[in-house]
Amino acid sequence: MNIILIGPPGAGKGTQAKRMIDRLGVPQISTGDMFRAAVKEGTPMGLKAKECMDKGALVPDEIVIGVVKERFQKPDAKKGFVLDGFPRTIEQAKALDALLTGMGTKLDHVVVIEVPDDFLVERLTGRRTCKTCGYMHHVKFDAPKTEGVCDKCSGDLYLRDDDKEATIRDRLTTYHGQTSPLIEYYGKAGIVRKVDGTKSMEDVQGAIKKAIGA
Ligand code: AP5
Ligand code: MG
């Protein structure tokens, strides 16, 4: 099954992707995670990405499309995917359409996780991500048993560089300007499934399961 998750920063794309990939037997492909890994490695692409991420802006389309093209070459992507954070512009969506046509496949569902902006600053300033396994805790909504330590793998938890209030506001502006038009783009294809992302993590997963029938 080929699925895209769309939603503003903090909507729960990563949280929900991690809860569905085992059930669906497909990988989570997160361009944000791929860029953070490149930043950590200090590659030239990582340096360019960091410049954009720190400003709450998008990484240029040609870089993102190249990274996704390469990721699709890996054998696990042949089984399908949950795309988390890609596409984010109409240009990226068109490139994805072409890529999938070339692979002889197509999108099944575009799940839009709807959360009003008011919720998102609290979600993101309270997020604590694991350095080792990438699990996202939250100081209030999914607090680790021991402060600063991941429940899943005992790794260290950290606050992402772009989870500062000023950068969060810029990311929200970027989302509303450049990414939300995708909802209409995919709406025309009749594959958009909207879910209420303000509910509990379990309820959101339940709504996604119902919406995609799997
Ligand atoms: P990316 O990493 O994709 O960040 P984002 O889209 O801003 O989204 P987040 O990861 O911040 O939020 P999320 O929706 O995954 O929420 P989460 O599940 O963690 O991108 C980062 C940057 O990389 C971009 O700004 C851009 O610069 C660049 N980039 C990436 N892809 C790109 C692309 N395609 N093109 C160009 N540039 C690109 O949840 C958040 C918190 O809330 C967690 O703590 C979680 O525990 C909690 N939570 C989740 N769900 C609930 C719930 N239902 N109730 C209560 N708490 C909840
Ligand atoms: Mg995420």
Coordinates of C-alpha atoms and ligand atoms in Angstrom, one line a residue:
M1 CA 0.0 0.0 0.0
N2 CA 1.3 3.5 -0.9
I3 CA 0.4 6.2 1.5
I4 CA 1.2 9.8 2.1
L5 CA 0.8 11.6 5.4
I6 CA 0.2 15.3 5.2
G7 CA -0.2 17.6 8.2
P8 CA 1.4 20.7 9.8
P9 CA 4.5 20.4 11.9
G10 CA 3.5 18.6 15.1
A11 CA 0.3 17.1 13.7
G12 CA 1.6 13.6 14.5
K13 CA 2.8 12.4 11.1
G14 CA 5.9 10.6 12.6
T15 CA 3.9 9.3 15.6
Q16 CA 1.2 7.8 13.4
A17 CA 3.6 6.5 10.7
K18 CA 5.5 4.5 13.3
R19 CA 2.2 3.0 14.5
M20 CA 1.1 1.8 11.1
I21 CA 4.2 0.5 9.3
D22 CA 4.5 -2.9 11.1
R23 CA 0.8 -3.6 10.5
L24 CA 1.1 -2.6 6.8
G25 CA 4.5 -4.3 6.2
V26 CA 5.9 -1.2 4.5
P27 CA 8.7 1.3 5.5
Q28 CA 8.2 4.8 6.8
I29 CA 10.0 7.3 4.5
S30 CA 10.6 10.6 6.3
T31 CA 12.5 13.2 4.4
G32 CA 12.9 15.2 7.7
D33 CA 14.6 12.2 9.3
M34 CA 16.8 11.7 6.3
F35 CA 17.9 15.4 6.4
R36 CA 18.6 15.2 10.1
A37 CA 20.8 12.1 9.5
A38 CA 22.7 14.0 6.8
V39 CA 23.2 17.0 9.2
K40 CA 24.6 14.6 11.8
E41 CA 27.0 13.1 9.2
G42 CA 28.0 16.6 8.1
T43 CA 27.6 15.9 4.4
P44 CA 27.4 18.9 2.0
M45 CA 23.7 18.1 1.4
G46 CA 23.2 18.0 5.2
L47 CA 24.8 21.5 5.6
K48 CA 22.5 22.9 2.9
A49 CA 19.5 21.3 4.5
K50 CA 20.4 22.6 7.9
E51 CA 20.5 26.2 6.6
C52 CA 16.8 25.8 5.4
M53 CA 15.6 23.8 8.4
D54 CA 16.9 26.3 11.0
K55 CA 14.9 29.0 9.2
G56 CA 11.7 26.9 9.1
A57 CA 12.0 27.0 5.3
L58 CA 11.8 24.1 2.8
V59 CA 14.9 22.4 1.4
P60 CA 15.0 23.1 -2.4
D61 CA 12.8 20.7 -4.4
E62 CA 15.7 19.3 -6.6
I63 CA 17.6 18.2 -3.5
V64 CA 14.5 16.6 -1.9
I65 CA 13.4 14.9 -5.1
G66 CA 16.9 13.4 -5.5
V67 CA 16.9 12.0 -2.0
V68 CA 13.5 10.4 -2.4
K69 CA 14.4 8.9 -5.8
E70 CA 17.4 7.3 -4.3
R71 CA 15.4 6.0 -1.3
F72 CA 12.9 4.4 -3.7
Q73 CA 15.7 2.3 -5.1
K74 CA 16.0 0.3 -1.9
P75 CA 14.3 -3.1 -2.0
D76 CA 12.0 -2.4 1.0
A77 CA 10.3 0.4 -0.9
K78 CA 9.0 -2.1 -3.5
K79 CA 6.5 -3.3 -0.9
G80 CA 4.9 0.1 -0.6
F81 CA 5.5 3.0 1.8
V82 CA 4.2 5.5 4.3
L83 CA 5.7 8.9 3.1
D84 CA 6.0 11.2 6.1
G85 CA 6.8 14.9 5.1
F86 CA 7.1 14.4 1.4
P87 CA 5.7 15.8 -0.9
R88 CA 5.6 19.3 0.5
T89 CA 5.2 21.3 -2.7
I90 CA 3.2 20.8 -5.9
E91 CA 6.5 20.5 -7.8
Q92 CA 7.4 17.5 -5.4
A93 CA 4.0 16.0 -5.9
K94 CA 4.4 16.1 -9.7
A95 CA 7.9 14.5 -9.4
L96 CA 6.4 11.8 -7.2
D97 CA 3.6 11.1 -9.7
A98 CA 6.3 10.6 -12.4
L99 CA 8.4 8.4 -10.2
L100 CA 5.5 6.1 -9.3
T101 CA 4.4 5.9 -12.9
G102 CA 7.9 4.8 -13.8
M103 CA 7.7 2.2 -11.1
G104 CA 4.4 1.0 -12.4
T105 CA 2.5 1.9 -9.3
K106 CA 0.3 4.7 -7.8
L107 CA -0.8 6.3 -4.6
D108 CA -3.6 4.6 -2.7
H109 CA -4.3 7.1 0.1
V110 CA -3.4 10.7 1.1
V111 CA -4.1 10.9 4.8
V112 CA -4.4 14.5 6.0
I113 CA -4.0 14.9 9.8
E114 CA -5.9 18.0 10.7
V115 CA -4.7 20.0 13.8
P116 CA -5.3 23.7 14.4
D117 CA -2.2 25.9 14.8
D118 CA -3.1 26.6 18.5
F119 CA -2.3 23.0 19.5
L120 CA 1.0 22.7 17.6
V121 CA 3.4 25.0 19.6
E122 CA 2.7 23.0 22.8
R123 CA 3.1 19.7 20.9
L124 CA 6.5 20.7 19.5
T125 CA 8.1 22.6 22.4
G126 CA 7.2 19.5 24.5
R127 CA 8.5 16.9 22.1
R128 CA 11.6 15.0 23.2
T129 CA 13.1 12.8 20.4
C130 CA 15.3 9.8 21.1
K131 CA 18.9 10.2 19.7
T132 CA 19.2 6.4 19.3
C133 CA 15.8 5.1 18.0
G134 CA 14.0 8.3 16.9
Y135 CA 11.0 7.6 19.1
M136 CA 9.1 10.8 19.9
H137 CA 8.1 11.3 23.5
H138 CA 6.2 14.3 24.8
V139 CA 6.7 15.8 28.3
K140 CA 2.9 15.9 28.8
F141 CA 1.2 13.6 26.3
D142 CA 3.7 10.7 26.3
A143 CA 6.1 11.4 29.1
P144 CA 9.1 9.0 29.5
K145 CA 9.2 7.1 32.8
T146 CA 12.6 8.7 33.5
E147 CA 13.2 12.3 32.4
G148 CA 15.5 12.5 29.5
V149 CA 15.6 8.7 28.8
C150 CA 13.7 6.9 26.1
D151 CA 11.3 4.2 27.3
K152 CA 11.8 2.2 24.2
C153 CA 15.6 1.9 24.1
S154 CA 17.0 3.9 27.0
G155 CA 18.6 6.4 24.6
D156 CA 19.0 10.1 25.4
L157 CA 16.1 12.4 24.6
Y158 CA 16.7 15.8 22.9
L159 CA 14.8 18.8 21.8
R160 CA 15.1 19.3 18.0
D161 CA 16.8 22.5 16.9
D162 CA 13.8 23.6 14.9
D163 CA 11.4 23.1 17.9
K164 CA 11.9 26.6 19.2
E165 CA 8.8 28.8 19.2
A166 CA 10.0 31.3 16.6
T167 CA 11.0 28.6 14.2
I168 CA 7.8 26.7 14.8
R169 CA 5.8 29.8 13.7
D170 CA 7.9 30.0 10.5
R171 CA 7.4 26.3 9.8
L172 CA 3.6 26.8 10.2
T173 CA 3.7 29.7 7.7
T174 CA 5.6 27.5 5.3
Y175 CA 3.1 24.7 5.7
H176 CA 0.1 26.9 5.0
G177 CA 1.7 28.7 2.1
Q178 CA 3.5 25.8 0.3
T179 CA 2.2 22.4 1.5
S180 CA -1.5 22.8 2.2
P181 CA -2.3 23.4 -1.5
L182 CA -1.5 19.7 -1.9
I183 CA -4.8 18.8 -0.3
E184 CA -6.7 20.3 -3.2
Y185 CA -4.2 18.7 -5.7
Y186 CA -4.8 15.2 -4.4
G187 CA -8.5 16.0 -3.7
K188 CA -9.0 16.1 -7.5
A189 CA -7.8 12.5 -7.6
G190 CA -10.3 11.4 -5.0
I191 CA -7.7 9.9 -2.6
V192 CA -7.7 12.3 0.3
R193 CA -8.8 10.9 3.7
K194 CA -9.0 13.6 6.5
V195 CA -8.7 12.6 10.1
D196 CA -9.0 14.7 13.3
G197 CA -5.5 14.9 14.7
T198 CA -6.6 16.6 18.0
K199 CA -7.8 13.3 19.5
S200 CA -5.5 10.9 21.4
M201 CA -2.7 9.1 19.6
E202 CA -4.7 5.8 19.7
D203 CA -7.9 7.5 18.4
V204 CA -6.0 9.1 15.5
Q205 CA -4.5 5.7 14.6
G206 CA -8.0 4.2 14.8
A207 CA -9.4 6.9 12.4
I208 CA -6.5 6.3 10.0
K209 CA -7.1 2.5 10.0
K210 CA -10.8 3.1 9.3
A211 CA -10.0 5.6 6.5
I212 CA -7.6 3.4 4.6
G213 CA -9.3 0.1 5.4
A214 CA -6.1 -1.5 6.8
Ligands
AP5_1 P1 10.0 17.2 9.4 O1 10.9 16.4 10.2 O2 9.1 16.5 8.4 O3 9.1 18.1 10.3 P2 7.6 18.7 10.3 O4 6.8 18.4 9.1 O5 7.7 20.1 10.7 O6 6.9 17.8 11.3 P3 7.3 17.3 12.7 O7 8.2 16.1 12.5 O8 7.8 18.4 13.5 O9 5.9 16.8 13.3 P4 5.1 15.5 13.1 O10 3.9 15.8 12.4 O11 5.9 14.4 12.6 O12 4.7 15.3 14.6 P5 5.2 14.1 15.7 O13 4.6 12.8 15.4 O14 6.6 14.2 15.9 O15 10.8 18.3 8.5 C1 11.7 19.1 9.2 C2 12.3 20.1 8.2 O16 13.0 19.4 7.1 C3 11.4 21.0 7.4 O17 11.0 22.1 8.1 C4 12.2 21.3 6.1 O18 13.1 22.3 6.4 C5 12.9 20.0 5.9 N1 12.1 19.1 5.0 C6 11.6 17.8 5.3 N2 10.9 17.3 4.3 C7 11.0 18.2 3.3 C8 10.4 18.3 2.0 N3 9.7 17.2 1.5 N4 10.7 19.4 1.2 C9 11.4 20.4 1.7 N5 12.0 20.4 2.9 C10 11.7 19.3 3.7 O19 4.4 14.7 17.0 C11 4.8 15.9 17.6 C12 4.7 15.8 19.2 O20 3.4 15.7 19.5 C13 5.4 14.5 19.7 O21 6.0 14.8 20.9 C14 4.3 13.5 20.0 O22 4.5 12.7 21.1 C15 3.1 14.5 20.2 N6 1.8 14.0 19.7 C16 1.6 13.4 18.5 N7 0.3 13.0 18.3 C17 -0.3 13.5 19.4 C18 -1.7 13.4 19.9 N8 -2.6 12.9 19.1 N9 -2.0 13.9 21.1 C19 -1.0 14.5 21.9 N10 0.3 14.6 21.5 C20 0.6 14.1 20.3
MG2 MG 8.0 14.2 12.0

